[in-house]
């Protein structure tokens, strides 16, 4: 079963490890395969549309490319959506939510903001068009960073524990069941090849495993590929360079040592992620520090596709 | 007088934890009594400090050649919250009732903002206990950290007068406390969202909490005053990575919006440009095989590509910041920072407290 045959893909990882770029590249791949795809950002962030040089339209899906759209969710809009769906009277909603105790009260329910995010994602993935076909074949979530991403995934469970029964319990249970069903939902983790970020990815993977979430793939970003000598060769010769104290020869040796060490760290990161997480690992190159061009994004999406085809 | 406070904020993956530890150690070496607080649930600080497990009580970091002292603390949310409840309760019984309330047990560690609020409280406690000259705070990654700054406000909002009055009204037939004008609608909607029973539990908690309200409110004002005072400095930790820069600017906006004292940028893991002497290849060729010499001579092309990318990123960050903002560039050691010695070495590029004003 291809990654793209799921209904929901959730991309999460440590901050700064390339979640948004990976979500966009996955989206492009899915769109290319003919699937109507929606990328969903959380908490009002709007970084995806600018990657496609399109204006972001907030809570309304904006078309980025044939078959590909994006939108962002805020908890307030998702709550409004949910409540109006339940009580079917907009006026009543306005009456209630203009009440000054509501804001603080909503804040007092742990996990509510996160749960309504996932609830909206669930709704989007279940949404049908008039001809009965799904509006979106695939919904890709650019989820918050590690710690918060975990909270988000745990939020339905959390609300279920708090409410124990009733309509909300039933509602979040539906969401929970879909989010933790590996046939419908897959998790994509992003990381970078440094020790602490990799530790954090492994920790995240552990937590997800304990909560019965399946990790579909791990994307290791920021890999720098260089032609360097083998470790054996370097180890044979490095002492002879480094012993030339305070000379250009020593500096040259030190620089090579840095790059050898970087390469070793990259290899180590790949090895640890591969052995400790039972999911395919795809390595992507370090990207330039500027807005990616469309063709660069497309290249990334091909690398993802190619990387997963091999596994 | 309270201790000086340095709060390190910034997005995840920029080395905040490492930087906070290095900052604490280098100021301790120079004679200050320092404590570093991590509120990040991941026990990463313990890793970098070589301590097995960090607990809620300060632990001394064992170091030779140090004229001050350096302790490390990991925030224990439950313990801190319970401490506050005991402190502000009118009687041990009322404290017990709150601690036994099902909603409190459920929410005390999961509620957005509580974690951060307790961190702010812990900072206050450490800063005013008299045992320290400097408190260094490592905040959680990225935007969550804003909750840390906003937490006292948020909890105050949660428990503010309107909610209190609302909760204090007599119970209605349906069994849960209510309700002003339009309350039937409020009841209906809240019931739909989280169920009536839950609302009842939350209401009971708020009701019990009424007695503690003044204490909490007063305390949150103290915490906020302390965080905004000239005793406190916020440092933005960033790296030359573009995503980190975006996050740093977001923080900068928030700090100025909240009128919090910004002390400067700490830019981690910057790569420096290298230029080889023209005759390097010949020199190397006498020492190592020719192909190895060639690959060393070729290194600057890739090293400098990275260094230039970093420099452009640093320039962009500084250009977007306030004019004449201080900044410290911390070089990449070229290896993971794992030991105390590494932290001390980083400390050389890190500001001492007196440089921050």
XYZ file of C-alpha atoms in Angstrom:
668
model
C 0.000 0.000 0.000
C 1.456 3.314 -1.028
C 1.801 6.136 1.449
C -0.534 8.106 -0.786
C -3.351 5.575 -0.428
C -3.969 6.742 3.146
C -6.590 9.387 3.772
C -4.555 11.504 6.193
C -0.809 12.087 6.412
C 0.472 13.872 9.502
C 3.928 15.412 9.209
C 5.578 16.156 12.540
C 9.053 16.476 14.038
C 11.315 18.829 15.898
C 11.040 22.535 15.055
C 13.225 23.563 12.133
C 13.547 20.104 10.649
C 11.653 20.866 7.465
C 8.061 19.793 8.210
C 6.467 22.386 5.937
C 8.777 21.678 3.018
C 8.194 17.940 3.363
C 4.422 18.460 3.576
C 4.553 20.575 0.407
C 6.721 18.042 -1.444
C 4.426 15.182 -0.407
C 1.476 17.241 -1.588
C 3.062 17.799 -4.961
C 3.777 14.116 -5.350
C 0.197 13.194 -4.413
C -1.212 15.789 -6.807
C 1.010 14.477 -9.605
C -0.369 10.982 -8.996
C -3.866 12.345 -9.707
C -5.111 12.555 -6.113
C -7.063 15.596 -5.047
C -4.842 16.743 -2.221
C -5.204 19.297 0.549
C -2.356 20.498 2.743
C -3.559 21.703 6.133
C -1.485 23.987 8.335
C -2.210 24.460 12.036
C -2.709 27.382 14.401
C -3.082 29.897 11.619
C 0.389 29.541 10.093
C 0.452 30.081 6.334
C 3.805 29.015 4.948
C 2.701 26.596 2.250
C 0.901 28.851 -0.234
C 3.882 31.248 -0.535
C 6.059 28.259 -1.568
C 3.798 28.022 -4.619
C 3.743 31.801 -5.070
C 0.032 31.834 -4.259
C -1.795 34.080 -1.795
C -2.912 32.237 1.339
C -6.629 32.438 2.119
C -6.703 31.317 5.738
C -9.466 28.848 6.563
C -10.594 28.657 2.933
C -8.713 26.209 0.683
C -6.640 27.993 -1.915
C -5.586 26.260 -5.140
C -1.793 25.954 -5.433
C -1.391 23.674 -8.403
C -3.621 21.268 -10.348
C -5.042 18.813 -7.770
C -3.351 20.607 -4.885
C -4.789 23.101 -2.393
C -3.867 24.364 1.063
C -5.572 25.988 4.021
C -4.840 26.783 7.645
C -6.875 25.899 10.724
C -7.351 28.014 13.808
C -8.986 26.539 16.885
C -11.585 29.342 16.952
C -12.787 28.694 13.411
C -12.774 24.937 13.911
C -14.824 25.288 17.110
C -17.291 27.543 15.342
C -17.551 25.020 12.527
C -18.149 22.174 14.922
C -20.636 23.948 17.133
C -22.680 25.251 14.231
C -22.771 21.778 12.751
C -24.082 20.460 16.060
C -26.606 23.145 16.952
C -27.373 24.246 13.383
C -28.176 27.809 14.398
C -25.564 30.417 13.685
C -27.354 33.010 15.784
C -27.248 30.785 18.828
C -23.550 30.268 18.294
C -22.974 33.999 18.125
C -25.020 34.548 21.253
C -22.986 31.995 23.139
C -19.552 32.823 21.875
C -19.970 36.508 22.430
C -20.453 35.645 26.093
C -17.337 36.800 27.881
C -16.912 33.657 29.927
C -16.624 31.445 26.874
C -13.043 32.228 25.897
C -11.573 31.437 29.300
C -13.807 28.423 29.601
C -12.629 26.958 26.313
C -9.067 27.469 27.500
C -9.907 25.476 30.618
C -10.641 22.291 28.708
C -7.341 20.551 28.115
C -6.797 19.342 24.598
C -9.885 21.044 23.203
C -7.967 23.324 20.838
C -5.895 20.449 19.544
C -8.829 18.083 19.304
C -10.848 20.509 17.194
C -7.869 20.831 14.851
C -7.889 17.086 14.311
C -11.679 17.108 14.201
C -11.563 19.534 11.305
C -8.948 17.408 9.531
C -11.222 14.400 10.028
C -14.211 16.309 8.613
C -12.193 17.391 5.598
C -11.095 13.834 4.914
C -14.709 12.586 5.193
C -16.199 15.414 3.163
C -17.984 14.335 -0.018
C -18.945 16.275 -3.119
C -22.465 16.213 -4.535
C -21.597 13.253 -6.787
C -20.581 11.249 -3.715
C -16.870 11.294 -4.478
C -14.622 12.500 -1.704
C -13.736 16.185 -1.894
C -10.173 15.292 -0.947
C -8.467 11.995 -1.656
C -5.653 12.898 0.704
C -5.296 15.437 3.500
C -1.716 16.249 4.536
C -1.309 17.919 7.929
C 1.696 20.130 8.551
C 1.492 19.496 12.311
C 3.097 21.481 15.140
C 6.602 20.611 16.373
C 7.414 17.510 18.403
C 6.185 18.296 21.903
C 3.108 20.044 20.736
C 2.522 17.632 17.878
C 2.341 14.824 20.409
C -0.187 16.760 22.458
C -2.239 17.203 19.342
C -2.285 13.504 18.546
C -3.084 12.682 22.167
C -5.822 15.313 22.403
C -8.780 13.157 21.294
C -7.802 10.471 23.816
C -7.422 13.159 26.440
C -10.891 14.556 25.781
C -12.341 11.063 25.793
C -10.907 10.498 29.257
C -12.277 13.802 30.468
C -15.795 13.473 29.064
C -16.253 9.684 29.402
C -19.570 9.692 27.501
C -21.934 11.777 25.437
C -21.862 13.447 22.037
C -18.383 14.917 22.368
C -17.024 11.608 23.532
C -18.565 9.951 20.473
C -17.256 12.711 18.223
C -13.673 12.610 19.404
C -13.740 8.829 19.460
C -14.498 8.839 15.728
C -11.559 11.173 15.211
C -9.330 9.117 17.485
C -10.201 5.901 15.664
C -9.320 7.339 12.271
C -6.134 9.023 13.489
C -4.889 5.803 15.060
C -5.949 3.536 12.209
C -2.785 2.815 10.197
C -4.814 2.019 7.077
C -6.257 5.508 7.041
C -3.681 7.685 8.749
C 0.083 7.666 8.451
C 2.681 9.657 10.315
C 5.688 11.152 8.626
C 8.502 12.244 10.945
C 11.127 14.782 9.979
C 14.586 15.049 11.487
C 18.047 16.470 10.806
C 21.347 14.611 11.086
C 22.525 15.858 14.495
C 22.646 13.885 17.697
C 20.043 15.723 19.803
C 17.434 16.136 17.054
C 17.814 12.423 16.287
C 17.427 11.585 19.987
C 14.255 13.608 19.984
C 12.951 11.862 16.884
C 13.582 8.493 18.525
C 11.825 9.669 21.674
C 8.874 10.875 19.598
C 8.771 7.563 17.748
C 8.666 5.762 21.090
C 5.778 7.849 22.374
C 3.881 7.357 19.125
C 4.511 3.645 19.241
C 3.174 3.474 22.798
C 0.063 5.355 21.683
C -0.400 2.836 18.819
C 0.314 5.322 16.052
C 2.128 3.903 13.057
C 5.078 5.749 11.577
C 4.979 5.414 7.804
C 8.267 7.059 6.987
C 11.074 9.178 8.412
C 12.514 12.022 6.341
C 16.046 13.061 7.221
C 16.640 16.584 5.948
C 19.743 18.739 5.546
C 22.088 15.975 4.437
C 25.255 17.408 2.918
C 26.805 15.123 0.331
C 30.496 15.607 -0.218
C 33.296 13.603 -1.741
C 35.476 12.810 1.250
C 38.187 10.220 1.864
C 37.275 7.037 3.703
C 37.453 7.092 7.484
C 40.323 4.575 7.392
C 42.358 6.675 5.021
C 41.771 9.816 7.034
C 42.611 8.150 10.325
C 45.907 6.949 8.891
C 46.970 10.450 7.917
C 45.283 12.955 10.143
C 47.870 12.905 12.942
C 50.598 13.904 10.520
C 48.614 17.036 9.575
C 47.307 17.971 13.000
C 50.787 17.780 14.552
C 51.934 20.848 12.576
C 50.926 23.246 15.348
C 49.732 26.733 14.337
C 50.368 26.283 10.636
C 48.101 26.307 7.574
C 48.716 22.563 7.374
C 47.192 22.063 10.797
C 44.235 24.303 9.924
C 43.678 22.287 6.776
C 43.727 19.122 8.846
C 41.263 20.598 11.307
C 38.849 21.561 8.564
C 39.009 18.103 7.064
C 38.448 16.676 10.541
C 35.307 18.816 10.851
C 33.915 17.536 7.599
C 34.836 13.951 8.386
C 33.104 14.346 11.710
C 30.038 15.831 10.038
C 29.948 12.924 7.638
C 30.275 10.454 10.503
C 27.427 12.184 12.364
C 25.249 12.044 9.272
C 25.959 8.337 8.845
C 25.332 7.743 12.506
C 22.016 9.602 12.335
C 20.925 7.495 9.358
C 22.011 4.298 11.045
C 20.220 5.057 14.333
C 16.988 6.136 12.664
C 17.049 3.097 10.365
C 17.701 0.570 13.089
C 15.536 2.017 15.848
C 12.436 2.981 13.862
C 10.802 0.334 11.713
C 9.867 2.625 8.845
C 11.601 3.559 5.609
C 14.116 6.391 5.878
C 14.501 8.971 3.118
C 17.422 11.389 3.134
C 17.027 14.794 1.511
C 19.791 17.330 0.775
C 20.455 20.612 2.587
C 18.413 23.275 0.826
C 19.507 26.792 -0.049
C 18.571 29.579 2.357
C 15.924 31.245 0.238
C 12.429 30.589 -0.979
C 12.586 27.364 -2.982
C 11.695 27.590 -6.633
C 8.856 25.468 -7.897
C 11.233 23.204 -9.779
C 13.289 22.663 -6.612
C 10.154 21.701 -4.751
C 9.247 19.371 -7.559
C 12.701 17.826 -7.382
C 12.186 17.156 -3.689
C 8.844 15.530 -4.373
C 10.531 13.238 -6.905
C 13.214 12.373 -4.358
C 10.492 11.433 -1.858
C 8.638 9.390 -4.446
C 11.829 7.667 -5.591
C 12.969 7.054 -2.036
C 9.714 5.393 -1.076
C 9.477 3.384 -4.289
C 12.764 1.709 -3.368
C 11.547 0.496 0.009
C 17.003 41.995 46.029
C 16.049 39.358 43.528
C 18.585 37.602 41.330
C 19.220 38.632 37.761
C 17.258 36.535 35.265
C 18.265 35.577 31.745
C 15.608 33.898 29.654
C 16.813 32.106 26.536
C 14.114 31.771 23.929
C 14.077 30.704 20.298
C 12.864 27.893 18.082
C 13.686 24.225 18.558
C 16.977 22.840 17.343
C 19.017 26.019 17.710
C 20.875 24.881 20.804
C 18.953 26.756 23.502
C 19.549 24.075 26.082
C 23.255 23.935 25.370
C 23.546 27.711 25.262
C 21.675 28.136 28.549
C 23.962 25.627 30.215
C 27.090 27.269 28.784
C 25.859 30.682 29.865
C 25.191 29.447 33.381
C 28.567 27.737 33.659
C 30.592 30.636 32.306
C 28.956 33.075 34.716
C 29.493 30.598 37.558
C 33.156 30.266 36.692
C 33.385 34.029 36.992
C 32.105 33.930 40.528
C 28.319 34.124 40.416
C 25.967 31.767 42.206
C 23.959 30.535 39.228
C 21.012 28.211 38.727
C 19.803 27.004 35.345
C 16.155 25.966 34.995
C 14.927 23.840 32.155
C 11.210 23.715 31.552
C 11.556 21.503 28.555
C 10.022 18.129 29.351
C 12.809 16.351 27.456
C 15.632 15.737 29.889
C 18.177 17.188 27.542
C 19.855 19.519 29.941
C 20.759 16.595 32.145
C 22.401 15.018 29.103
C 24.568 18.012 28.365
C 25.466 18.523 32.007
C 26.347 14.922 32.552
C 23.807 14.583 35.353
C 21.881 11.319 35.411
C 18.401 12.654 36.032
C 17.345 16.170 36.863
C 14.745 16.523 39.559
C 12.657 19.321 41.000
C 15.310 20.122 43.588
C 18.437 22.057 42.545
C 21.406 19.794 41.870
C 24.923 21.101 41.920
C 26.917 20.569 38.770
C 30.250 19.222 39.940
C 33.042 21.421 38.615
C 36.626 22.089 39.551
C 38.195 25.565 39.181
C 35.029 27.475 39.776
C 34.731 30.506 42.017
C 30.931 30.666 42.048
C 28.517 27.746 41.868
C 26.175 26.280 39.313
C 22.978 24.363 40.069
C 20.522 22.827 37.638
C 16.778 22.342 38.159
C 14.141 20.677 36.091
C 10.621 21.985 36.477
C 8.184 19.681 38.248
C 4.802 21.089 37.264
C 2.671 19.100 39.674
C 4.895 19.780 42.636
C 4.986 23.505 41.928
C 1.229 23.715 41.418
C 0.524 21.750 44.595
C 2.905 23.978 46.488
C 0.984 27.047 45.370
C -2.348 25.517 46.286
C -1.145 24.654 49.770
C 0.304 28.108 50.157
C -2.832 29.985 49.169
C -5.513 27.699 50.602
C -7.323 28.996 53.657
C -7.162 25.576 55.295
C -5.483 22.207 54.693
C -8.972 20.769 54.055
C -9.737 23.129 51.218
C -6.333 22.394 49.673
C -7.124 18.708 49.939
C -10.496 19.150 48.240
C -8.908 20.925 45.290
C -6.148 18.395 44.947
C -8.770 15.635 44.940
C -11.024 17.295 42.369
C -11.120 15.103 39.303
C -10.827 17.977 36.880
C -7.810 19.374 38.725
C -6.067 16.022 38.636
C -6.800 15.742 34.978
C -5.949 19.277 33.962
C -3.106 20.251 36.268
C -0.483 18.786 33.981
C -2.266 18.916 30.638
C -3.887 22.289 30.525
C -2.230 24.569 28.013
C -0.411 27.276 29.916
C -0.243 25.568 33.309
C 3.154 24.112 32.535
C 4.402 27.529 31.509
C 2.719 29.290 34.396
C 4.422 27.007 36.864
C 7.717 27.639 35.113
C 7.240 31.356 35.603
C 6.424 30.695 39.250
C 9.556 28.554 39.619
C 11.659 31.345 38.118
C 10.206 33.730 40.681
C 10.906 31.295 43.483
C 14.531 30.757 42.433
C 15.124 34.448 41.819
C 13.800 35.553 45.198
C 15.030 32.754 47.471
C 18.324 34.538 48.086
C 20.533 31.583 47.161
C 21.365 32.814 43.658
C 22.783 35.828 41.860
C 21.629 34.672 38.446
C 18.812 32.473 37.155
C 19.200 31.189 33.586
C 16.013 29.860 32.004
C 15.880 27.449 29.097
C 12.445 27.726 27.478
C 10.634 25.015 25.517
C 11.041 24.972 21.749
C 9.443 27.579 19.592
C 6.060 29.110 19.956
C 5.077 27.133 23.025
C 7.539 29.333 24.847
C 5.284 32.296 24.274
C 2.834 30.653 26.616
C 5.560 30.907 29.195
C 5.569 34.671 28.792
C 1.835 34.899 28.562
C 1.044 32.271 31.168
C 0.319 34.460 34.189
C -1.977 36.540 32.003
C -3.674 33.515 30.649
C -4.303 31.868 33.957
C -5.445 35.194 35.326
C -7.850 35.390 32.377
C -9.031 31.896 33.053
C -9.837 32.691 36.608
C -10.773 36.298 36.273
C -13.637 38.000 37.986
C -16.282 37.267 35.396
C -15.709 33.554 35.512
C -15.559 33.666 39.271
C -18.868 35.479 39.572
C -20.418 33.149 37.077
C -19.222 30.124 38.958
C -20.258 31.513 42.300
C -23.916 31.775 41.406
C -26.251 29.254 42.982
C -26.617 25.839 41.443
C -29.519 25.402 39.059
C -31.932 22.566 38.708
C -29.767 20.938 36.077
C -27.148 20.589 38.752
C -24.413 22.795 37.522
C -23.670 26.316 38.449
C -24.823 28.973 36.166
C -25.718 31.352 34.582
C -26.130 34.824 33.371
C -28.351 36.064 30.594
C -28.179 33.732 27.623
C -27.027 31.062 29.958
C -29.296 28.329 28.653
C -27.514 28.692 25.351
C -24.142 28.704 27.034
C -25.133 25.623 28.953
C -26.282 23.881 25.832
C -23.171 24.664 23.849
C -20.726 23.808 26.613
C -22.643 20.621 27.243
C -22.339 19.756 23.573
C -18.652 20.387 23.563
C -17.497 18.565 26.631
C -20.551 17.076 28.299
C -22.551 18.269 31.278
C -20.804 16.126 33.829
C -17.448 17.522 32.865
C -18.742 21.058 33.023
C -19.944 20.248 36.540
C -16.477 19.101 37.545
C -14.848 22.145 36.070
C -17.405 24.334 37.822
C -16.684 22.605 41.125
C -12.986 23.219 40.657
C -13.513 26.897 39.956
C -15.789 27.066 42.946
C -13.152 25.573 45.248
C -10.547 27.712 43.645
C -12.368 30.937 44.551
C -10.669 31.059 47.960
C -7.239 30.865 46.407
C -7.982 33.376 43.749
C -6.584 36.453 45.475
C -3.321 34.713 46.266
C -2.891 33.436 42.733
C -3.854 36.726 41.224
C -1.417 38.643 43.402
C 1.331 36.156 42.640
C 0.781 36.308 38.896
C 1.139 40.074 39.012
C 4.418 39.701 40.919
C 5.719 37.199 38.390
C 4.818 39.423 35.513
C 6.395 42.458 37.093
C 9.566 40.488 37.696
C 9.718 39.225 34.099
C 9.253 42.728 32.725
C 11.683 44.384 35.151
C 15.223 45.526 34.504
C 16.447 42.480 36.484
C 15.352 40.310 33.560
C 16.871 39.973 30.108
C 15.482 37.986 27.207
C 18.064 36.564 24.835
C 16.990 35.248 21.475
C 18.896 32.123 20.605
C 19.037 31.402 16.921
C 21.082 29.544 14.370
C 21.923 30.506 10.806
C 19.189 28.170 9.573
C 16.443 30.119 7.763
C 13.627 28.501 9.719
C 15.291 29.452 13.010
C 15.636 33.019 11.785
C 11.930 33.249 10.973
C 11.071 32.002 14.440
C 13.519 34.414 16.064
C 11.843 37.349 14.342
C 8.453 36.115 15.450
C 9.728 36.087 19.043
C 11.229 39.509 18.664
C 7.851 40.886 17.613
C 6.185 39.258 20.582
C 8.781 40.549 23.046
C 8.341 44.092 21.864
C 4.574 43.732 21.782
C 4.660 42.594 25.408
C 7.241 45.234 26.311
C 9.681 42.658 27.630
C 13.390 43.540 27.884
C 15.328 42.226 24.867
C 19.057 41.732 25.502
C 20.344 40.578 22.132
C 20.849 37.648 19.774
C 22.905 34.558 20.466
C 23.676 32.928 17.158
C 24.762 29.338 17.458
C 26.728 27.022 15.217
C 27.907 29.530 12.676
C 30.396 28.187 10.132
C 33.336 30.458 9.312
C 34.900 31.147 5.942
C 38.339 29.684 5.178
C 40.952 30.819 2.673
C 43.882 28.562 1.843
C 47.349 29.827 1.038
C 48.125 29.225 -2.660
C 50.934 26.797 -1.883
C 48.910 24.605 0.460
C 48.617 21.741 -2.012
C 52.413 21.480 -2.281
C 52.833 21.591 1.462
C 50.227 18.905 1.995
C 51.560 16.722 -0.780
C 54.783 16.332 1.157
C 52.852 14.926 4.109
C 49.853 12.969 2.815
C 48.998 11.143 -0.464
C 48.184 13.399 -3.425
C 44.488 12.514 -3.682
C 43.949 13.266 0.001
C 45.815 16.561 -0.436
C 43.530 17.401 -3.371
C 40.362 16.705 -1.468
C 41.566 18.899 1.416
C 42.421 21.721 -0.967
C 38.928 21.425 -2.449
C 37.219 21.791 0.942
C 36.877 25.597 0.982
C 34.477 25.503 -1.957
C 31.899 23.664 0.140
C 32.908 25.140 3.497
C 32.604 28.673 2.193
C 29.318 28.002 0.496
C 27.985 27.074 3.926
C 29.800 29.945 5.656
C 28.396 32.504 3.197
C 24.926 31.090 3.577
C 25.318 31.481 7.345
C 26.679 35.005 7.085
C 23.800 36.120 4.863
C 21.370 34.623 7.312
C 22.987 36.385 10.280
C 22.981 39.680 8.384
C 19.309 39.271 7.582
C 18.506 38.538 11.219
C 20.389 41.568 12.479
C 18.884 43.798 9.801
C 15.403 42.771 10.890
C 16.132 43.294 14.584
C 16.198 46.584 16.473
C 19.035 48.888 15.487
C 22.248 48.395 17.465
C 20.956 45.163 18.959
C 23.753 43.228 20.610
C 24.698 39.895 19.171
C 27.119 37.103 19.924
C 28.137 34.580 17.309
C 28.998 31.216 18.803
C 31.209 29.159 16.501
C 30.388 25.566 15.622
C 32.761 23.325 17.561
C 32.541 20.881 14.690
C 31.295 18.130 16.984
C 28.328 17.491 19.232
C 28.533 19.366 22.525
C 28.473 16.566 25.076
C 30.820 17.367 27.897
C 31.284 20.031 30.521
C 34.554 20.980 28.844
C 32.687 21.653 25.589
C 30.217 23.839 27.447
C 33.045 25.768 29.072
C 34.660 26.245 25.675
C 31.400 27.614 24.252
C 31.162 29.874 27.270
C 34.084 31.872 25.927
C 31.836 33.274 23.169
C 28.904 33.830 25.482
C 28.047 37.083 27.261
C 28.747 37.626 30.913
C 25.917 39.163 32.825
C 27.568 42.593 32.987
C 27.736 42.765 29.183
C 23.985 42.655 28.945
C 23.336 46.192 29.997
